[in-house]
Coordinates of N, CA and C in Angstrom, one line a residue:
Chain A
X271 N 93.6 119.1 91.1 CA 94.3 118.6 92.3 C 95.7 118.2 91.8
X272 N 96.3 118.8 92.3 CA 98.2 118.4 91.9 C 98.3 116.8 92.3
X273 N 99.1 116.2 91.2 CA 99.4 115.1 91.8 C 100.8 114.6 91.7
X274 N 101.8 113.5 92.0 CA 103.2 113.7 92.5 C 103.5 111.9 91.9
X275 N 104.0 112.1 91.0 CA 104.4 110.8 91.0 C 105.6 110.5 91.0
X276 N 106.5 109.2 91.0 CA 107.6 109.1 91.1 C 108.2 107.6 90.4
X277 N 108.9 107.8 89.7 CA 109.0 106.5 89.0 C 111.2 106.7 89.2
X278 N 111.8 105.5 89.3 CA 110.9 104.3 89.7 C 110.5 104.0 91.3
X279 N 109.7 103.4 91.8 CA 109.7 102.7 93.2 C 110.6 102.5 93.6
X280 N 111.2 101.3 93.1 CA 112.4 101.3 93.6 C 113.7 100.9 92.7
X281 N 115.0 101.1 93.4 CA 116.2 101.2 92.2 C 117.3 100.5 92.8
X282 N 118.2 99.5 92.8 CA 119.3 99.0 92.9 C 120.1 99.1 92.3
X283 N 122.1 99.6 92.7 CA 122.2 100.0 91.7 C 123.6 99.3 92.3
X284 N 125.0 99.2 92.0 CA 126.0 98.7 92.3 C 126.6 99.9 93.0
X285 N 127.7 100.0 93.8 CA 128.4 101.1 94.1 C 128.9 101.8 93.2
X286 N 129.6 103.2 92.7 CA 129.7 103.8 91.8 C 129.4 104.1 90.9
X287 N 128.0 103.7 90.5 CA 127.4 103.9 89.4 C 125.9 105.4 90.0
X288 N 126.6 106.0 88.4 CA 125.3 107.3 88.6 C 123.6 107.2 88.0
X289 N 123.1 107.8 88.9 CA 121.9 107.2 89.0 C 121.1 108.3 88.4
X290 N 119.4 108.1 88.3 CA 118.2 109.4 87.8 C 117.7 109.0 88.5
X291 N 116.8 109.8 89.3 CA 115.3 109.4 90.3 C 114.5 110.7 89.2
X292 N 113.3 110.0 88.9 CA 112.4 111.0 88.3 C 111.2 111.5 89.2
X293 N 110.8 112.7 88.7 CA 109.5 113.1 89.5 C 108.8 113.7 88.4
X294 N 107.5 113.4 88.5 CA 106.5 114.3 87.5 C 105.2 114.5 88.4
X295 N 104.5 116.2 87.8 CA 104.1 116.4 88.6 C 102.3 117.1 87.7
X296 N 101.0 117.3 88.0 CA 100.2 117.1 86.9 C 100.2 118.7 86.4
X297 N 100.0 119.6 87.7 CA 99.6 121.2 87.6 C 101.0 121.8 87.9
X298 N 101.3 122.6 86.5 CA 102.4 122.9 86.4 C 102.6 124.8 87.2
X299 N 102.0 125.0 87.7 CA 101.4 126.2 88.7 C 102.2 126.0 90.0
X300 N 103.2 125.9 90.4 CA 104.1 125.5 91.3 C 104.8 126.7 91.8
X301 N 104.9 126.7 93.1 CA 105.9 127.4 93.4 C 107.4 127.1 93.5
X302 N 107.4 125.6 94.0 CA 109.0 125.3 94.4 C 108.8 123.6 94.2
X303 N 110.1 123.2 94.0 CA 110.1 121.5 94.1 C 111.5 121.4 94.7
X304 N 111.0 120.7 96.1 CA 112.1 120.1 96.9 C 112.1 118.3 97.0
X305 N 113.5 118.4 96.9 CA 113.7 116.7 97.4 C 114.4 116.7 98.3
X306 N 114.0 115.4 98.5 CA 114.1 114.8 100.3 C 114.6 113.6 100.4
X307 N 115.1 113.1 101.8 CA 115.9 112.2 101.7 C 115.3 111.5 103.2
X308 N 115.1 110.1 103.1 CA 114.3 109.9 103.9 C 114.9 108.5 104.5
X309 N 115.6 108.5 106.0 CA 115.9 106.9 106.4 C 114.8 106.1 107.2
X310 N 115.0 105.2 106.9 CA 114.0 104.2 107.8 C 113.7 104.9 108.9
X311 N 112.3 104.8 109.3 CA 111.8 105.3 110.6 C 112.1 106.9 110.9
X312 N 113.0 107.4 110.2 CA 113.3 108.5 110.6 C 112.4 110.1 109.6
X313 N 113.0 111.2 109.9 CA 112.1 112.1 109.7 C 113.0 112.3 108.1
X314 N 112.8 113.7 107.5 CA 112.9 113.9 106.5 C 114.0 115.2 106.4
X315 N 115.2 115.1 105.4 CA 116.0 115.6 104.9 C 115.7 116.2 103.8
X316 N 116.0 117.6 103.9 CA 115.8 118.4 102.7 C 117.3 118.2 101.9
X317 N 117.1 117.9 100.8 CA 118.0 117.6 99.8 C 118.2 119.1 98.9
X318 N 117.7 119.2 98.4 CA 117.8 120.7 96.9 C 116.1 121.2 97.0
X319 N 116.4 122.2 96.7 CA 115.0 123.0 96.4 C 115.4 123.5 95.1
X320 N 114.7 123.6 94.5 CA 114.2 124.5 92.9 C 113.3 125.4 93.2
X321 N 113.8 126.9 93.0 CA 112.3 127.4 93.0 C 111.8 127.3 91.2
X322 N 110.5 128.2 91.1 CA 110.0 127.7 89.6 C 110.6 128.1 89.0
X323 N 111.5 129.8 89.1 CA 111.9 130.2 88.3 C 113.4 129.2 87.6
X324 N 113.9 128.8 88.4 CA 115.3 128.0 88.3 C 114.6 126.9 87.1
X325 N 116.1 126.6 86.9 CA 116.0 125.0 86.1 C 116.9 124.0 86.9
X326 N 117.5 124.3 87.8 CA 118.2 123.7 88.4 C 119.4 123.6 89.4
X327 N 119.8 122.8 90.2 CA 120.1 122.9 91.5 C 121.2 122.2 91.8
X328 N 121.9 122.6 92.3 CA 123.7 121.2 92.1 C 124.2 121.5 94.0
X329 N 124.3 120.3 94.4 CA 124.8 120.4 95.8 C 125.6 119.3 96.1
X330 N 126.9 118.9 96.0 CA 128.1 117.9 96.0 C 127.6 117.0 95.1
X331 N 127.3 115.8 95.1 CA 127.2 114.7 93.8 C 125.7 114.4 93.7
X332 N 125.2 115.4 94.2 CA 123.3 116.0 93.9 C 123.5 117.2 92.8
X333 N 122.2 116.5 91.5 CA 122.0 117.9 90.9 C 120.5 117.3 91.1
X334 N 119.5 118.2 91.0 CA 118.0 118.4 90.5 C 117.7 119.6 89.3
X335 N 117.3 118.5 88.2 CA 116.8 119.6 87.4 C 114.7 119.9 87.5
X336 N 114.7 120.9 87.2 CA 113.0 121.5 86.5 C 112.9 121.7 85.8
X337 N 111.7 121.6 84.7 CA 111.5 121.5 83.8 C 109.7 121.9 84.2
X338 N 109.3 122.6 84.4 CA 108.2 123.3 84.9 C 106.7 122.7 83.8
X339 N 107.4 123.1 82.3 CA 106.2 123.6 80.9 C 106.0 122.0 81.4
X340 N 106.7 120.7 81.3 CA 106.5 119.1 81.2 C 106.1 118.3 82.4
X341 N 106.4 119.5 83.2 CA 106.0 118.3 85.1 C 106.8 117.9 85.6
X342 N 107.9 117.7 85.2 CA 108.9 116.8 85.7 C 110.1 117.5 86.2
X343 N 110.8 116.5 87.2 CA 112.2 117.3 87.8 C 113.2 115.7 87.7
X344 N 114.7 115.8 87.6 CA 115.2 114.8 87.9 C 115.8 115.1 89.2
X345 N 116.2 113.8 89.9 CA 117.1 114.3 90.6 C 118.5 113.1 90.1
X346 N 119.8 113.4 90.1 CA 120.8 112.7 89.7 C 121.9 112.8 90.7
X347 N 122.3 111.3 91.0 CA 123.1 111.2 91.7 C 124.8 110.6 91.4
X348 N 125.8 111.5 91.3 CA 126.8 110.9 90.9 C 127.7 109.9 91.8
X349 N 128.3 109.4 90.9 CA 129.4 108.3 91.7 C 128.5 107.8 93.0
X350 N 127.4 107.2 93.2 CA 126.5 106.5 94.3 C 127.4 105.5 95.2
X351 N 127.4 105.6 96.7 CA 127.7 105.4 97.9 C 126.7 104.7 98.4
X352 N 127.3 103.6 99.3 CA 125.8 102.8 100.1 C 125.4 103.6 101.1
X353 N 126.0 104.4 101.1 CA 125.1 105.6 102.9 C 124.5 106.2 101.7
X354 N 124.5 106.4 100.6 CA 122.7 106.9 99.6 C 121.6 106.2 99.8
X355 N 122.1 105.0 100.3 CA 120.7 104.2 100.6 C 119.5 104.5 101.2
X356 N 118.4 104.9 100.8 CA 117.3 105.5 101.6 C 116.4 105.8 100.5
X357 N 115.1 106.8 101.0 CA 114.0 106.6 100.2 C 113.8 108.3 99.8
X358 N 114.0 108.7 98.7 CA 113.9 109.8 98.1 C 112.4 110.4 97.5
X359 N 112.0 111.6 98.5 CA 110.6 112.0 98.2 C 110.9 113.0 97.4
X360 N 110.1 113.8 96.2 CA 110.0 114.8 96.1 C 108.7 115.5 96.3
X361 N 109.0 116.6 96.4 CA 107.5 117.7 97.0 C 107.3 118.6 96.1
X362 N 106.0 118.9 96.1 CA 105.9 120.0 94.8 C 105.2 121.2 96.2
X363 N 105.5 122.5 95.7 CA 104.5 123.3 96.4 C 103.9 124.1 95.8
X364 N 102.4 124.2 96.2 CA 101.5 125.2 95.8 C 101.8 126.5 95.8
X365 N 101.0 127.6 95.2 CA 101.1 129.1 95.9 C 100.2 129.2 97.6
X366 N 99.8 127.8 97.7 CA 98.8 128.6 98.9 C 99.7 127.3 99.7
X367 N 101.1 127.1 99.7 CA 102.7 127.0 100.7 C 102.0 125.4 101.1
X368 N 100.8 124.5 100.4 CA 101.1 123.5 100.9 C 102.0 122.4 100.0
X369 N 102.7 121.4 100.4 CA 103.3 120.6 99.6 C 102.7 119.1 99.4
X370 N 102.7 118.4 98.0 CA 102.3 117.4 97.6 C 103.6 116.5 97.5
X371 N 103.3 115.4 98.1 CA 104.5 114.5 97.8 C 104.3 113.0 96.6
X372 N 105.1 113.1 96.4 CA 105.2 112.0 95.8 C 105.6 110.2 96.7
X373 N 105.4 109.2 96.3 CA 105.5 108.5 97.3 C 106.8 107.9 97.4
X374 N 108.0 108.3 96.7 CA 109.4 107.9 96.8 C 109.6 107.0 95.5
X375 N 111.1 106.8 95.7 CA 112.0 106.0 95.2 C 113.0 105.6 96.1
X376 N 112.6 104.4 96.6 CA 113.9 103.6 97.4 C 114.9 102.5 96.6
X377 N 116.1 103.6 97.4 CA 117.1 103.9 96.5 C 118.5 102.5 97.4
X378 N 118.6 101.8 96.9 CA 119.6 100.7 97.3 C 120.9 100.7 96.7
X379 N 121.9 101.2 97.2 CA 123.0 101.0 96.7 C 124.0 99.5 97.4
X380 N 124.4 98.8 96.3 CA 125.2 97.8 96.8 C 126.9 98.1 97.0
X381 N 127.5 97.8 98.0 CA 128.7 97.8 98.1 C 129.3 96.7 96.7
Chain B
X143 N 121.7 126.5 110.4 CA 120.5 126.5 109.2 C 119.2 126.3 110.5
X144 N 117.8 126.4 109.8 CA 116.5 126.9 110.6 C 116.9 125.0 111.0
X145 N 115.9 124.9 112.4 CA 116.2 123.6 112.6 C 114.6 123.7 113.4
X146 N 113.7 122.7 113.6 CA 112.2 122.2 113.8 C 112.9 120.6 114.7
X147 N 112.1 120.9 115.9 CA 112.3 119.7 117.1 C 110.9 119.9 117.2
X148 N 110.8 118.1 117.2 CA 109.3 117.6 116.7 C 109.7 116.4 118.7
X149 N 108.4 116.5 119.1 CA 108.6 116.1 120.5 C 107.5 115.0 121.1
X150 N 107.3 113.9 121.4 CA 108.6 112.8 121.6 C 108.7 112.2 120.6
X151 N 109.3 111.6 120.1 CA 109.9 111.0 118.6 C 109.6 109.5 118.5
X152 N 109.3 109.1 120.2 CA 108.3 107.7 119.6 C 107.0 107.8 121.2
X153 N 105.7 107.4 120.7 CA 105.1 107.0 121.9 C 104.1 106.0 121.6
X154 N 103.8 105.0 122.8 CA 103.2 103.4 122.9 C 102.2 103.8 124.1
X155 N 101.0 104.0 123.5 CA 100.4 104.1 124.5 C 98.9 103.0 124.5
X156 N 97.7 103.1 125.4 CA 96.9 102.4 125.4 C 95.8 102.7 124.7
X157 N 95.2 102.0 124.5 CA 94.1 102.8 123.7 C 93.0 103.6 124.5
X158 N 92.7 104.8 124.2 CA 91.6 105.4 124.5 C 92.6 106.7 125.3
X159 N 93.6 106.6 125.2 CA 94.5 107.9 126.0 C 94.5 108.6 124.6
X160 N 94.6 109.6 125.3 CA 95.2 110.9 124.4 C 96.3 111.7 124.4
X161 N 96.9 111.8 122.8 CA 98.8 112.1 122.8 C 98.7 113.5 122.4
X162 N 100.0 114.6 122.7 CA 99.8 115.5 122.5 C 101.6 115.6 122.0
X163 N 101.4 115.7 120.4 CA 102.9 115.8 119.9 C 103.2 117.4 119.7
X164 N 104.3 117.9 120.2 CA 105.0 119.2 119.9 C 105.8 119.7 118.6
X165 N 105.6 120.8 118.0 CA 106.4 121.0 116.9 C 107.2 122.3 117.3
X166 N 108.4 122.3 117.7 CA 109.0 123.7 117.4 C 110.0 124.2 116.5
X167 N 109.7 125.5 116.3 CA 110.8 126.1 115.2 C 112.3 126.8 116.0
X168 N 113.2 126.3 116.4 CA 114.2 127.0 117.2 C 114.8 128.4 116.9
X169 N 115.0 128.3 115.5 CA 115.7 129.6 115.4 C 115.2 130.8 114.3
X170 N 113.7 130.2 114.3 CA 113.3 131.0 113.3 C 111.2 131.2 113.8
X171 N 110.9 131.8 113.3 CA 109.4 132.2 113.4 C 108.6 131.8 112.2
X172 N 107.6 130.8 112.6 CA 106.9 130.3 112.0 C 105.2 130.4 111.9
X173 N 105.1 131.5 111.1 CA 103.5 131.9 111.2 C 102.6 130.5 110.7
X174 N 102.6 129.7 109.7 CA 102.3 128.5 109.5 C 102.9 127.2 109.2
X175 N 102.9 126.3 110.4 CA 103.4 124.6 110.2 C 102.2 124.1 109.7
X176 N 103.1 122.9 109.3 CA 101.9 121.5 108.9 C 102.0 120.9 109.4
X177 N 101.0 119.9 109.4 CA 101.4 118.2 110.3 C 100.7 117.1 109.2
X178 N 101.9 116.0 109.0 CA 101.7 115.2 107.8 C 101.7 113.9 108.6
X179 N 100.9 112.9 107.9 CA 100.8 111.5 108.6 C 101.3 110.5 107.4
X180 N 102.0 109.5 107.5 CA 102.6 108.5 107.0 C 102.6 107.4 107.0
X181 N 101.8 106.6 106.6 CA 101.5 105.4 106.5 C 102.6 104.4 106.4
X182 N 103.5 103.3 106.8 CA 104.2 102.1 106.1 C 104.0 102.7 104.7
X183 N 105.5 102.3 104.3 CA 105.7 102.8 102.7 C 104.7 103.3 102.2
X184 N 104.2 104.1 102.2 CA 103.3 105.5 102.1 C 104.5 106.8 102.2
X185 N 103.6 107.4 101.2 CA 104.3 108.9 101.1 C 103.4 109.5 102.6
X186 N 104.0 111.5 102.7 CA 103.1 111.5 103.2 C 101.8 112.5 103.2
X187 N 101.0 112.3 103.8 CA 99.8 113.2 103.5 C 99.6 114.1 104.6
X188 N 99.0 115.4 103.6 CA 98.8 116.6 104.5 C 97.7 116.5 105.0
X189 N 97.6 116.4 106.8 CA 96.7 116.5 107.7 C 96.0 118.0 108.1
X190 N 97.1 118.8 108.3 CA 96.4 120.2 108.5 C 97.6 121.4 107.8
X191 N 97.0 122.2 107.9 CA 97.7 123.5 107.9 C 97.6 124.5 109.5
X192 N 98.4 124.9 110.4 CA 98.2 125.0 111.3 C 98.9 126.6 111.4
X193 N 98.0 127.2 111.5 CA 98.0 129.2 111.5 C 98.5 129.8 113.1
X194 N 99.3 130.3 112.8 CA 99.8 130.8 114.0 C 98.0 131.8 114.8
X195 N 97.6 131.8 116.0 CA 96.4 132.4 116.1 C 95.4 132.5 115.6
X196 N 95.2 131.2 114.9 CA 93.8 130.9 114.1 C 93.8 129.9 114.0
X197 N 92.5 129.2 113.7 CA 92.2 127.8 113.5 C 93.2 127.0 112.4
X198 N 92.9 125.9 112.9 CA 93.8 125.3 111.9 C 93.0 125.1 110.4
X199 N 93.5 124.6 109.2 CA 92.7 124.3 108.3 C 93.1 123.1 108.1
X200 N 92.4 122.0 108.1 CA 92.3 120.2 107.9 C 91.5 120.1 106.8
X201 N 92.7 119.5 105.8 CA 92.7 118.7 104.7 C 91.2 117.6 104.6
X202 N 90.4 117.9 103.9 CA 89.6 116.7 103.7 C 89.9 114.9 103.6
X203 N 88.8 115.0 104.9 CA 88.8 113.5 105.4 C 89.3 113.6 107.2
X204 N 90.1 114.6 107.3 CA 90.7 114.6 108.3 C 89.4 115.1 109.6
X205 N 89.9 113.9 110.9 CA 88.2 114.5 111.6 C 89.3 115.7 112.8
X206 N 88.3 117.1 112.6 CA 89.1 118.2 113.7 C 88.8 117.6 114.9
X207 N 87.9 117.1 115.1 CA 87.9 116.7 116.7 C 88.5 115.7 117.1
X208 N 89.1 114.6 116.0 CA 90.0 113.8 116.4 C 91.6 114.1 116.6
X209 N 92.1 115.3 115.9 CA 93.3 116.0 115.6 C 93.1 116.9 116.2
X210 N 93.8 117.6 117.2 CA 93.3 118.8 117.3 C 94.7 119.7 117.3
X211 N 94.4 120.3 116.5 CA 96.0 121.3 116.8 C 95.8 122.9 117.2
X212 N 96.6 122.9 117.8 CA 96.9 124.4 118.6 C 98.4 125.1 118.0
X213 N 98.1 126.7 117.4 CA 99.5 126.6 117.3 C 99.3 128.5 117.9
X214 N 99.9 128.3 119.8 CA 99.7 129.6 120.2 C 101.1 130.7 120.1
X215 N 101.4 130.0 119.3 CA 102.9 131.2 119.5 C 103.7 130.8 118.1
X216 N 104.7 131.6 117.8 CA 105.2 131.7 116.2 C 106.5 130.6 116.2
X217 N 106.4 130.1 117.5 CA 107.4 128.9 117.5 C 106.8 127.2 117.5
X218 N 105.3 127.3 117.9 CA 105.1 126.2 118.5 C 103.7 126.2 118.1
X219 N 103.7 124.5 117.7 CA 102.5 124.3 117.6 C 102.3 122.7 118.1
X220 N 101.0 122.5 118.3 CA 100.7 120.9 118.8 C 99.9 120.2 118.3
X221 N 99.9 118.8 118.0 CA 98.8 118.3 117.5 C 98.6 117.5 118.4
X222 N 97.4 117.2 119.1 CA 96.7 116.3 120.0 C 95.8 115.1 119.0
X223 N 96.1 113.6 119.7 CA 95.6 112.9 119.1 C 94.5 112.5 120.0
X224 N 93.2 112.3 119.8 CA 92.6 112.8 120.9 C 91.6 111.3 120.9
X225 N 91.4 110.6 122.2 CA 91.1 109.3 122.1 C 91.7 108.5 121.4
X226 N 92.8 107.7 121.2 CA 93.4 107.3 120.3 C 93.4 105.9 120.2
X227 N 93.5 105.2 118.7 CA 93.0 103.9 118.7 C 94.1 103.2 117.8
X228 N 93.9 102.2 118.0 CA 94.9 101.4 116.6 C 95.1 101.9 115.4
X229 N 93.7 101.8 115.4 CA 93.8 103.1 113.8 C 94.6 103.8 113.8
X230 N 94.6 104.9 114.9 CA 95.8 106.4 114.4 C 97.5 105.7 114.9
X231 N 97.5 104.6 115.0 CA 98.8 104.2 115.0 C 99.7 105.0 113.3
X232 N 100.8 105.6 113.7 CA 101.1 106.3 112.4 C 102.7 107.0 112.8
X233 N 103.1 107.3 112.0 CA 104.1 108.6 111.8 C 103.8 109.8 111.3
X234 N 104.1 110.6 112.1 CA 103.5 112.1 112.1 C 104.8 112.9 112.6
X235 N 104.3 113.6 111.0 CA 105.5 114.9 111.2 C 105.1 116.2 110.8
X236 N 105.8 117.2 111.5 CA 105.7 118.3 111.0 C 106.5 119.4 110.6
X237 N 106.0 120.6 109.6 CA 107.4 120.9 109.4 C 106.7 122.3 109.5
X238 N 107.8 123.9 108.9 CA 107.3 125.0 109.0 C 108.4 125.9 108.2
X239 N 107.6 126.8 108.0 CA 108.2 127.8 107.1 C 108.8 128.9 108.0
X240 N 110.1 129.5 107.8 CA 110.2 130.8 108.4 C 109.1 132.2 107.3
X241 N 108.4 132.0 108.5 CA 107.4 133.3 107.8 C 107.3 134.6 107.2
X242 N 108.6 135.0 107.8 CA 109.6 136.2 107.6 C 109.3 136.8 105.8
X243 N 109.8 135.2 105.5 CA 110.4 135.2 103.9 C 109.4 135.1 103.3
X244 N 108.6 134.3 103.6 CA 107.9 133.8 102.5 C 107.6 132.3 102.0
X245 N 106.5 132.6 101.1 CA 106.7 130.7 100.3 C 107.9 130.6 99.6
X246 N 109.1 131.4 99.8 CA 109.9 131.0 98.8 C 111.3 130.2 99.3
X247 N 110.8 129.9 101.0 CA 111.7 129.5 101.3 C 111.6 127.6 101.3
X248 N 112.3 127.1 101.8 CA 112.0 125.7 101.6 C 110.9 125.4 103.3
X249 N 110.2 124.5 103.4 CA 109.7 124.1 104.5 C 110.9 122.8 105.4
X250 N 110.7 123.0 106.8 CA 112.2 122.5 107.5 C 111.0 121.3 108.0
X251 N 111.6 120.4 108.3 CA 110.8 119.3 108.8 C 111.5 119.1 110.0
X252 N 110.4 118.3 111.2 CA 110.8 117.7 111.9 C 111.4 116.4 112.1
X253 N 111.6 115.2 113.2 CA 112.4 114.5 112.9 C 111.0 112.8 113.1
X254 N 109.8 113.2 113.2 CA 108.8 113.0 113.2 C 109.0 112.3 114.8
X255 N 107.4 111.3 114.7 CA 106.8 111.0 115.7 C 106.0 109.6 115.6
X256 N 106.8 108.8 115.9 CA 106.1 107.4 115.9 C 105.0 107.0 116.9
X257 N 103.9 106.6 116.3 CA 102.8 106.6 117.9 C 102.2 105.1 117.1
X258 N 102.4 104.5 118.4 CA 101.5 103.1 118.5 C 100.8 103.1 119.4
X259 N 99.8 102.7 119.3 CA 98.4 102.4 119.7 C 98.3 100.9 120.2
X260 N 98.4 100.2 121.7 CA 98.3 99.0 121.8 C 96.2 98.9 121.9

């Protein structure tokens, strides 16, 4: 049974300072690892996808890397803004298209 | 980009009524959605896999007669919460693949579904 973890819980960080959110993941038999971006009460933003083949994924001051053989993905955030503030899932997907989440990193940026 | 409207986005109802939340895929065809439940700071967990013209398949633990989902067309699917109690007070979302492609595409989420149970 895949399992999704995410370290850390949670992260405070000052404004402009660049950040790591880690994900590790147990069964390395993956098809894709997406991260997400998640506000209070609200639904869920897809951030980057990796498929397994990739090692990694760059979208404005978002990169996610994979690292498949070890479990793990980062996700790195440069120069951090307090509208980053929110709670960062990542998902791993199976071949049979369901996704396992991890339970976040809520992510606090201070002005 | 594909976009999924998840319908109504908050409901308060009484207990013992039964809610019936909507998932649709707007601009794309979706042979299978999911519907995930979310606990308070809780990640979230997969409740079903929901097959375009076939049964759904529910994740262990999950009761089918308490969830019941329908998904009759390649846009739309529903999850009914059937008798509902404090208990199923929750956030519930769902998302879907364009089927087209494949698992290689990302899954789109909706914008979920807040349901309280007085």
């Amino acid at each position: 049974k895949q399992e999704v973890t995410q370290i850390p819980a949670a992260l405070s960080v000052p404004e402009g300072e660049n950040l790591v959110l880690n994900c590790s993941f147990t069964d390395s038999a993956i098809y894709n690892l997406q991260w997400f971006r998640q506000d209070p009460g609200k639904g869920l933003t897809s951030l980057l996808l990796i498929q397994s083949s990739q090692r990694e994924q760059t979208s404005g001051r978002l990169n996610a890397s994979l690292d498949k053989s070890s479990g793990r993905s980062t996700l790195y955030i440069a120069a951090s803004q307090p509208g980053d503030s929110a709670t960062y899932l990542c998902a791993v997907d199976t071949n049979a298209g369901k996704s396992t989440f991890g339970d976040g990193t809520t992510l606090t940026v201070k002005p | 980009g594909a976009v999924v409207s998840q319908h109504p986005s908050r409901v308060i109802c009484k207990s013992g009524t039964s809610v019936k939340i909507e998932c649709r895929s707007l601009d794309f065809q979706a042979t299978t959605m999911f519907w995930y439940r979310q606990f308070p700071k809780q990640s979230l967990m997969l409740m079903a896999t929901s097959n375009e013209g076939s049964k759904a398949t529910y994740e262990q633990g999950v009761e089918k007669d308490k969830f019941l989902i329908n998904h009759a067309s390649l846009t739309l699917s529903t999850l009914t919460v059937t008798s509902a109690h404090p208990e199923d007070s929750s956030f519930y979302i769902c998302s879907a693949r364009d089927g087209r492609t494949g698992g290689s595409q990302p899954q789109h989420f909706g914008d979920g579904t807040r349901l309280s149970i007085l």
